[in-house]
Amino acid sequence: MKKIMNSASTYVDDVLAGLVLAHPRLALGGSANRVVHRAGGARKGKVGITSGGGSGHLPLFTGYVGQGMLDSCSIGNVFEGPNVESCIDAIKIADGGAGVLRLYGNYGGDRMNFDMAGEFLEGEIETTTVLGTDDVASASPDEGKKRRGVAGIIYAYKIAGAKAEEGADLSAVTATAAKAVAATKTIGLALSPCQVPGSAKPTFEIAADEFELGMGIHGEPGLWRSKLKPADEIVDDMLSRLLEERPAGHGGRVSVLVNSLGATPLEELLIMYRRVAAKLRETGIDIVQPLVGHYATSMEMAGASISLCFLDEELEHLLSAPSGSPFWEVK
Amino acid sequence: MTGITVHTIRNAVEIANTRMATLEEELNRADSQLGDGDTGVMLSRVLGKFSETDISTSPDVGGALQMLARAAAATTGSSLGTLFMTALLAIGKKTKGMASVPWSDLSDLLQAALEAMIQRGGASLGDKTVLDAIHAVAMATQGVDDQAHIATKASHAADQALISFQGKPCKIGRARMFADKSIGIDDPGMLGFVRLVNALAAGR
């Protein structure tokens, strides 16, 4: 597979160098330059929020560092979690003296590394953890804690970030982040794979006329595979699975994210969004702040995901608060 | 009889690092069956970093292992790498202040590493991971106090573990999602451990 790069071994560092040059509000730090953080550093007295994950998903994760969002983000090699040292660095950089929330996707390696980092810093910095678990295809609702974190985690970044910006303490920011995670559900579909730089083959194989519903952002197997269907039919299936998990007593307002996994163009996302909007209207649900574009990708994988964030008054208020990350700005 | 010293660890690192020259590709191939094919690259990177780490300044075995754990912490973020680091920290804690560790302690030290890895990673024995091979070696070396016998028994037990788990499904991690496909193939982490134990046993 053709890629524009210098070498597989410099791929991530070259990307990060470009990222901070293109977005001067971001800076690189940590002992191995694998932490992206707000250029101004941590704000004294504010709860810090840090995240992390493997490279290959931009704008996730590092692209959401900024005012009202993340304070820092440790980044690993492509599809490989950040190492413990980078997690430690990211927590330290995010710390403004009021504790740090570790907010990241539910993946084994990331969990182990952030847990170890927290243990190394015990007695030095107070930390809490909230895991992104929005992918409804990755486990059944009664095993919700086993679900993976995918595109929907950006709602937790935004909402928890706004809460921290308001001056809430660590326990309140943590509770709000957990509430945002619980309110957000995502399902994805894949059309074609990506290839990790330096790897000899793609992450998975799929026939040219097939798609897979529920596939994860690293090619984890989904729910089923079939011949490609019309967009409206696919969206209806995805949406019905998300609406099955609508919280009891939900007031009827959602934010919708229709996200490209990389190669799928905006045109196709808008075809999907058109159907999502129509179906939600039919169901009596109002859409607030729709997001359509590239928010969490899997390099050049073709496919898309739909996320619904079921809002209440507090979540909607925090969602609309100003934020200044390079890839999600609210004014 | 000489026990395990900083010098022993240094030699082991060199043997393992040299073995990676040919093992890297084999592990990448094994990992690419159900994973992203980078186990060999990762292990090579970690052992290369170990080789560059000067542990001779440590007066005791525990300190040397902690230095290696810190080197791993800065080198990899993969689950296997982090478990490796967890094992080093667990053994390092037990051997802190000991300039020489009796070979008869090796089984208990492996058991301590195993417990720490289970706690950290959440896998259980029988899930078809590196833990099963470590467990087999810990059991086989229990009560043995000389290096030569430990080498023979460890190598044999590691081989047997690999063979006995080949026909079983993987029950944890990404490979568990392909449980049926995991039957008949080696877990890359277990394969790496077994090949390195074989190399250490032969090169002692």
CSV table of N, CA and C in Angstrom, one decimal, chain A residues 4-125:
chain,number,residue,atom,x,y,z
A,4,ILE,N,2.4,8.3,2.0
A,4,ILE,CA,3.4,9.4,2.0
A,4,ILE,C,4.1,9.4,3.3
A,5,MET,N,5.3,8.9,3.3
A,5,MET,CA,6.1,9.0,4.6
A,5,MET,C,7.5,8.9,4.3
A,6,ASN,N,8.3,9.1,5.3
A,6,ASN,CA,9.8,9.0,5.2
A,6,ASN,C,10.2,7.6,5.5
A,7,SER,N,9.8,7.1,6.6
A,7,SER,CA,10.0,5.7,7.0
A,7,SER,C,9.0,5.3,8.1
A,8,ALA,N,8.8,4.0,8.2
A,8,ALA,CA,7.8,3.5,9.2
A,8,ALA,C,8.3,3.9,10.6
A,9,SER,N,9.6,3.9,10.8
A,9,SER,CA,10.1,4.1,12.2
A,9,SER,C,10.0,5.6,12.6
A,10,THR,N,9.9,6.5,11.6
A,10,THR,CA,9.8,7.9,12.0
A,10,THR,C,8.3,8.4,11.8
A,11,TYR,N,7.5,7.5,11.4
A,11,TYR,CA,6.1,7.9,11.0
A,11,TYR,C,5.4,8.8,12.1
A,12,VAL,N,5.3,8.2,13.3
A,12,VAL,CA,4.6,8.9,14.3
A,12,VAL,C,5.3,10.2,14.7
A,13,ASP,N,6.6,10.2,14.9
A,13,ASP,CA,7.2,11.5,15.3
A,13,ASP,C,7.1,12.5,14.2
A,14,ASP,N,7.2,12.1,13.0
A,14,ASP,CA,7.0,13.1,11.9
A,14,ASP,C,5.6,13.7,11.9
A,15,VAL,N,4.6,12.9,12.2
A,15,VAL,CA,3.2,13.3,12.3
A,15,VAL,C,3.1,14.4,13.4
A,16,LEU,N,3.6,14.0,14.6
A,16,LEU,CA,3.5,14.9,15.7
A,16,LEU,C,4.2,16.2,15.5
A,17,ALA,N,5.4,16.2,14.8
A,17,ALA,CA,6.1,17.4,14.5
A,17,ALA,C,5.2,18.3,13.6
A,18,GLY,N,4.6,17.7,12.6
A,18,GLY,CA,3.7,18.5,11.7
A,18,GLY,C,2.5,19.0,12.5
A,19,LEU,N,2.0,18.2,13.4
A,19,LEU,CA,0.8,18.6,14.1
A,19,LEU,C,1.0,19.9,14.9
A,20,VAL,N,2.1,19.9,15.7
A,20,VAL,CA,2.3,21.1,16.5
A,20,VAL,C,2.8,22.3,15.7
A,21,LEU,N,3.4,22.1,14.5
A,21,LEU,CA,3.7,23.2,13.6
A,21,LEU,C,2.5,23.8,13.0
A,22,ALA,N,1.5,22.9,12.6
A,22,ALA,CA,0.3,23.4,12.0
A,22,ALA,C,-0.7,24.0,13.0
A,23,HIS,N,-0.5,23.6,14.3
A,23,HIS,CA,-1.4,24.2,15.3
A,23,HIS,C,-0.6,24.7,16.5
A,24,PRO,N,-0.2,25.9,16.4
A,24,PRO,CA,0.8,26.4,17.4
A,24,PRO,C,0.2,26.5,18.9
A,25,ARG,N,-1.1,26.2,19.0
A,25,ARG,CA,-1.7,26.2,20.4
A,25,ARG,C,-1.3,24.9,21.0
A,26,LEU,N,-0.7,24.0,20.3
A,26,LEU,CA,-0.3,22.7,20.8
A,26,LEU,C,1.2,22.7,20.9
A,27,ALA,N,1.7,21.9,21.9
A,27,ALA,CA,3.2,21.7,22.0
A,27,ALA,C,3.5,20.3,22.3
A,28,LEU,N,4.7,19.9,22.0
A,28,LEU,CA,5.2,18.5,22.3
A,28,LEU,C,6.0,18.5,23.6
A,29,GLY,N,5.8,17.5,24.4
A,29,GLY,CA,6.6,17.4,25.6
A,29,GLY,C,6.8,16.0,26.1
A,30,GLY,N,7.3,15.8,27.3
A,30,GLY,CA,7.6,14.5,27.8
A,30,GLY,C,9.0,14.1,27.4
A,31,SER,N,9.5,13.1,28.1
A,31,SER,CA,11.0,12.8,27.9
A,31,SER,C,11.2,12.3,26.5
A,32,ALA,N,10.2,11.7,25.8
A,32,ALA,CA,10.4,11.2,24.5
A,32,ALA,C,9.6,12.0,23.4
A,33,ASN,N,9.2,13.1,23.8
A,33,ASN,CA,8.3,14.0,22.9
A,33,ASN,C,7.1,13.2,22.5
A,34,ARG,N,6.5,12.4,23.3
A,34,ARG,CA,5.3,11.7,22.9
A,34,ARG,C,4.1,12.2,23.8
A,35,VAL,N,4.1,13.4,24.2
A,35,VAL,CA,3.0,14.0,24.8
A,35,VAL,C,2.6,15.3,24.1
A,36,VAL,N,1.4,15.4,23.7
A,36,VAL,CA,0.9,16.7,23.1
A,36,VAL,C,0.2,17.4,24.2
A,37,HIS,N,0.5,18.7,24.4
A,37,HIS,CA,-0.2,19.4,25.5
A,37,HIS,C,-0.5,20.8,25.0
A,38,ARG,N,-1.3,21.5,25.8
A,38,ARG,CA,-1.6,22.9,25.6
A,38,ARG,C,-0.3,23.7,25.7
A,39,ALA,N,-0.1,24.6,24.7
A,39,ALA,CA,1.2,25.3,24.6
A,39,ALA,C,1.4,26.1,25.9
A,40,GLY,N,0.4,26.6,26.5
A,40,GLY,CA,0.5,27.4,27.7
A,40,GLY,C,0.8,26.6,29.0
A,41,GLY,N,0.7,25.4,28.9
A,41,GLY,CA,0.9,24.5,30.1
A,41,GLY,C,-0.4,24.4,30.9
A,42,ALA,N,-0.3,23.7,32.0
A,42,ALA,CA,-1.5,23.5,32.9
A,42,ALA,C,-1.9,24.8,33.5
A,43,ARG,N,-3.2,25.0,33.7
A,43,ARG,CA,-3.7,26.2,34.4
A,43,ARG,C,-3.8,25.9,35.9
A,44,LYS,N,-3.1,26.7,36.7
A,44,LYS,CA,-3.1,26.4,38.1
A,44,LYS,C,-4.5,26.4,38.7
A,45,GLY,N,-4.7,25.4,39.5
A,45,GLY,CA,-6.0,25.3,40.2
A,45,GLY,C,-7.1,24.6,39.4
A,46,LYS,N,-6.9,24.4,38.1
A,46,LYS,CA,-7.9,23.7,37.3
A,46,LYS,C,-7.6,22.2,37.3
A,47,VAL,N,-8.7,21.4,37.4
A,47,VAL,CA,-8.5,19.9,37.2
A,47,VAL,C,-8.0,19.6,35.8
A,48,GLY,N,-6.9,18.8,35.7
A,48,GLY,CA,-6.4,18.5,34.5
A,48,GLY,C,-7.1,17.3,33.9
A,49,ILE,N,-7.1,17.2,32.5
A,49,ILE,CA,-7.7,16.0,31.9
A,49,ILE,C,-6.7,15.5,30.9
A,50,THR,N,-6.3,14.3,31.0
A,50,THR,CA,-5.3,13.7,30.1
A,50,THR,C,-5.9,12.5,29.4
A,51,SER,N,-5.5,12.2,28.2
A,51,SER,CA,-6.0,11.0,27.5
A,51,SER,C,-4.7,10.4,26.8
A,52,GLY,N,-5.0,9.4,26.0
A,52,GLY,CA,-3.9,8.8,25.3
A,52,GLY,C,-4.4,7.6,24.5
A,53,GLY,N,-3.5,7.1,23.7
A,53,GLY,CA,-3.9,6.0,22.8
A,53,GLY,C,-2.8,5.8,21.7
A,54,GLY,N,-3.1,4.9,20.9
A,54,GLY,CA,-2.2,4.7,19.8
A,54,GLY,C,-2.3,5.7,18.7
A,55,SER,N,-1.3,5.9,17.9
A,55,SER,CA,-1.4,6.7,16.7
A,55,SER,C,-2.3,6.0,15.6
A,56,GLY,N,-2.6,6.8,14.6
A,56,GLY,CA,-3.4,6.3,13.5
A,56,GLY,C,-4.8,6.6,13.5
A,57,HIS,N,-5.3,7.4,14.5
A,57,HIS,CA,-6.7,7.7,14.6
A,57,HIS,C,-7.0,9.2,14.5
A,58,LEU,N,-6.0,10.0,14.1
A,58,LEU,CA,-6.3,11.5,14.1
A,58,LEU,C,-7.6,11.9,13.4
A,59,PRO,N,-8.3,12.9,13.9
A,59,PRO,CA,-7.9,13.8,15.0
A,59,PRO,C,-7.8,13.2,16.4
A,60,LEU,N,-8.4,12.0,16.6
A,60,LEU,CA,-8.3,11.3,17.9
A,60,LEU,C,-6.8,10.9,18.1
A,61,PHE,N,-6.2,11.1,19.1
A,61,PHE,CA,-6.6,11.6,20.4
A,61,PHE,C,-6.0,13.0,20.6
A,62,THR,N,-4.8,13.2,20.0
A,62,THR,CA,-4.1,14.4,20.2
A,62,THR,C,-4.7,15.7,19.7
A,63,GLY,N,-5.6,15.5,18.7
A,63,GLY,CA,-6.2,16.7,18.1
A,63,GLY,C,-7.3,17.4,19.0
A,64,TYR,N,-7.6,16.7,20.1
A,64,TYR,CA,-8.6,17.3,21.0
A,64,TYR,C,-8.0,17.9,22.3
A,65,VAL,N,-6.7,18.3,22.2
A,65,VAL,CA,-6.0,19.0,23.2
A,65,VAL,C,-6.3,20.5,23.0
A,66,GLY,N,-6.7,21.2,24.0
A,66,GLY,CA,-7.0,22.6,23.9
A,66,GLY,C,-7.9,23.1,25.0
A,67,GLN,N,-8.2,24.4,25.0
A,67,GLN,CA,-9.0,25.0,26.0
A,67,GLN,C,-10.4,24.3,26.0
A,68,GLY,N,-10.9,24.0,27.2
A,68,GLY,CA,-12.2,23.4,27.3
A,68,GLY,C,-12.2,21.9,26.8
A,69,MET,N,-11.1,21.3,26.6
A,69,MET,CA,-11.0,19.9,26.2
A,69,MET,C,-9.9,19.2,27.0
A,70,LEU,N,-9.0,18.6,26.3
A,70,LEU,CA,-7.9,17.9,27.0
A,70,LEU,C,-6.8,18.8,27.3
A,71,ASP,N,-6.1,18.6,28.4
A,71,ASP,CA,-4.9,19.3,28.7
A,71,ASP,C,-3.6,18.7,28.2
A,72,SER,N,-3.6,17.4,28.1
A,72,SER,CA,-2.5,16.7,27.5
A,72,SER,C,-2.9,15.3,27.0
A,73,CYS,N,-2.1,14.7,26.2
A,73,CYS,CA,-2.4,13.5,25.6
A,73,CYS,C,-1.1,12.7,25.2
A,74,SER,N,-1.0,11.5,25.8
A,74,SER,CA,0.2,10.7,25.5
A,74,SER,C,-0.1,9.9,24.2
A,75,ILE,N,0.9,9.6,23.4
A,75,ILE,CA,0.6,9.0,22.1
A,75,ILE,C,1.6,7.9,21.9
A,76,GLY,N,1.1,6.7,21.4
A,76,GLY,CA,2.0,5.6,21.2
A,76,GLY,C,2.2,5.4,19.7
A,77,ASN,N,2.9,4.3,19.3
A,77,ASN,CA,3.1,4.1,17.9
A,77,ASN,C,1.7,3.7,17.3
A,78,VAL,N,1.7,3.5,16.0
A,78,VAL,CA,0.5,3.2,15.3
A,78,VAL,C,-0.2,2.0,15.9
A,79,PHE,N,-1.4,2.2,16.4
A,79,PHE,CA,-2.3,1.1,17.0
A,79,PHE,C,-1.6,0.5,18.2
A,80,GLU,N,-0.7,1.2,18.8
A,80,GLU,CA,0.0,0.6,20.0
A,80,GLU,C,-0.2,1.7,21.1
A,81,GLY,N,-0.6,1.3,22.3
A,81,GLY,CA,-0.9,2.3,23.3
A,81,GLY,C,0.4,3.1,23.7
A,82,PRO,N,0.2,4.2,24.3
A,82,PRO,CA,1.4,5.0,24.8
A,82,PRO,C,2.1,4.3,25.9
A,83,ASN,N,3.4,4.4,25.9
A,83,ASN,CA,4.2,3.7,27.0
A,83,ASN,C,4.0,4.3,28.3
A,84,VAL,N,4.3,3.6,29.4
A,84,VAL,CA,4.1,4.0,30.8
A,84,VAL,C,4.7,5.4,31.0
A,85,GLU,N,6.0,5.5,30.5
A,85,GLU,CA,6.7,6.8,30.7
A,85,GLU,C,5.9,8.0,30.1
A,86,SER,N,5.4,7.8,28.9
A,86,SER,CA,4.6,8.9,28.3
A,86,SER,C,3.3,9.2,29.1
A,87,CYS,N,2.7,8.1,29.6
A,87,CYS,CA,1.5,8.3,30.5
A,87,CYS,C,1.9,9.1,31.7
A,88,ILE,N,3.0,8.8,32.3
A,88,ILE,CA,3.4,9.5,33.5
A,88,ILE,C,3.6,11.0,33.1
A,89,ASP,N,4.4,11.2,32.0
A,89,ASP,CA,4.7,12.6,31.6
A,89,ASP,C,3.4,13.3,31.3
A,90,ALA,N,2.4,12.7,30.7
A,90,ALA,CA,1.1,13.4,30.3
A,90,ALA,C,0.4,13.8,31.6
A,91,ILE,N,0.3,12.9,32.6
A,91,ILE,CA,-0.4,13.2,33.9
A,91,ILE,C,0.3,14.4,34.5
A,92,LYS,N,1.6,14.4,34.6
A,92,LYS,CA,2.4,15.5,35.2
A,92,LYS,C,2.1,16.8,34.5
A,93,ILE,N,2.1,16.7,33.2
A,93,ILE,CA,2.0,18.0,32.4
A,93,ILE,C,0.6,18.5,32.6
A,94,ALA,N,-0.4,17.6,32.7
A,94,ALA,CA,-1.8,18.1,32.9
A,94,ALA,C,-2.1,18.6,34.3
A,95,ASP,N,-1.2,18.3,35.2
A,95,ASP,CA,-1.5,18.7,36.6
A,95,ASP,C,-1.4,20.2,36.9
A,96,GLY,N,-2.5,20.8,37.3
A,96,GLY,CA,-2.4,22.2,37.8
A,96,GLY,C,-2.6,22.3,39.3
A,97,GLY,N,-2.4,21.2,39.9
A,97,GLY,CA,-2.5,21.1,41.4
A,97,GLY,C,-3.9,20.7,41.9
A,98,ALA,N,-4.8,20.4,41.0
A,98,ALA,CA,-6.2,20.0,41.5
A,98,ALA,C,-6.5,18.6,41.1
A,99,GLY,N,-5.5,17.9,40.7
A,99,GLY,CA,-5.7,16.5,40.3
A,99,GLY,C,-6.0,16.3,38.8
A,100,VAL,N,-5.9,15.1,38.4
A,100,VAL,CA,-5.9,14.8,37.0
A,100,VAL,C,-6.9,13.6,36.7
A,101,LEU,N,-7.8,13.9,35.8
A,101,LEU,CA,-8.7,12.8,35.3
A,101,LEU,C,-8.0,12.1,34.1
A,102,ARG,N,-7.9,10.8,34.2
A,102,ARG,CA,-7.4,10.0,33.0
A,102,ARG,C,-8.6,9.5,32.3
A,103,LEU,N,-8.8,10.0,31.1
A,103,LEU,CA,-10.0,9.7,30.3
A,103,LEU,C,-9.5,9.1,28.9
A,104,TYR,N,-9.7,7.8,28.8
A,104,TYR,CA,-9.2,7.2,27.6
A,104,TYR,C,-10.1,6.0,27.2
A,105,GLY,N,-9.8,5.4,26.1
A,105,GLY,CA,-10.6,4.3,25.6
A,105,GLY,C,-10.3,3.0,26.3
A,106,ASN,N,-11.3,2.2,26.4
A,106,ASN,CA,-11.2,0.9,27.1
A,106,ASN,C,-10.5,-0.2,26.3
A,107,TYR,N,-9.1,-0.1,26.3
A,107,TYR,CA,-8.3,-1.1,25.6
A,107,TYR,C,-7.3,-1.6,26.7
A,108,GLY,N,-7.0,-2.9,26.6
A,108,GLY,CA,-6.2,-3.5,27.6
A,108,GLY,C,-4.8,-2.9,27.9
A,109,GLY,N,-4.1,-2.6,26.8
A,109,GLY,CA,-2.8,-2.0,26.9
A,109,GLY,C,-2.8,-0.6,27.5
A,110,ASP,N,-3.8,0.2,27.0
A,110,ASP,CA,-3.9,1.6,27.6
A,110,ASP,C,-4.2,1.5,29.0
A,111,ARG,N,-5.1,0.6,29.4
A,111,ARG,CA,-5.5,0.5,30.8
A,111,ARG,C,-4.3,0.2,31.7
A,112,MET,N,-3.6,-0.8,31.3
A,112,MET,CA,-2.4,-1.3,32.1
A,112,MET,C,-1.4,-0.1,32.2
A,113,ASN,N,-1.1,0.6,31.1
A,113,ASN,CA,-0.1,1.6,31.2
A,113,ASN,C,-0.5,2.9,32.0
A,114,PHE,N,-1.8,3.3,31.8
A,114,PHE,CA,-2.3,4.4,32.6
A,114,PHE,C,-2.4,4.0,34.1
A,115,ASP,N,-2.8,2.7,34.4
A,115,ASP,CA,-2.8,2.3,35.8
A,115,ASP,C,-1.4,2.3,36.4
A,116,MET,N,-0.5,1.8,35.7
A,116,MET,CA,0.9,1.8,36.2
A,116,MET,C,1.4,3.2,36.4
A,117,ALA,N,1.1,4.1,35.5
A,117,ALA,CA,1.5,5.5,35.6
A,117,ALA,C,0.9,6.1,36.8
A,118,GLY,N,-0.4,5.9,37.1
A,118,GLY,CA,-1.0,6.4,38.3
A,118,GLY,C,-0.4,5.9,39.6
A,119,GLU,N,0.0,4.6,39.5
A,119,GLU,CA,0.7,4.0,40.7
A,119,GLU,C,2.1,4.6,40.9
A,120,PHE,N,2.8,4.9,39.9
A,120,PHE,CA,4.1,5.6,40.0
A,120,PHE,C,3.9,7.0,40.7
A,121,LEU,N,2.8,7.6,40.4
A,121,LEU,CA,2.6,9.0,40.9
A,121,LEU,C,1.8,9.1,42.2
A,122,GLU,N,1.5,7.9,42.7
A,122,GLU,CA,0.7,7.9,44.0
A,122,GLU,C,1.4,8.7,45.1
A,123,GLY,N,0.6,9.6,45.8
A,123,GLY,CA,1.1,10.4,46.8
A,123,GLY,C,1.7,11.7,46.2
A,124,GLU,N,1.8,11.8,44.9
A,124,GLU,CA,2.3,13.0,44.2
A,124,GLU,C,1.2,13.8,43.5
A,125,ILE,N,0.4,13.1,42.7
A,125,ILE,CA,-0.7,13.7,42.0
A,125,ILE,C,-2.0,12.8,42.2
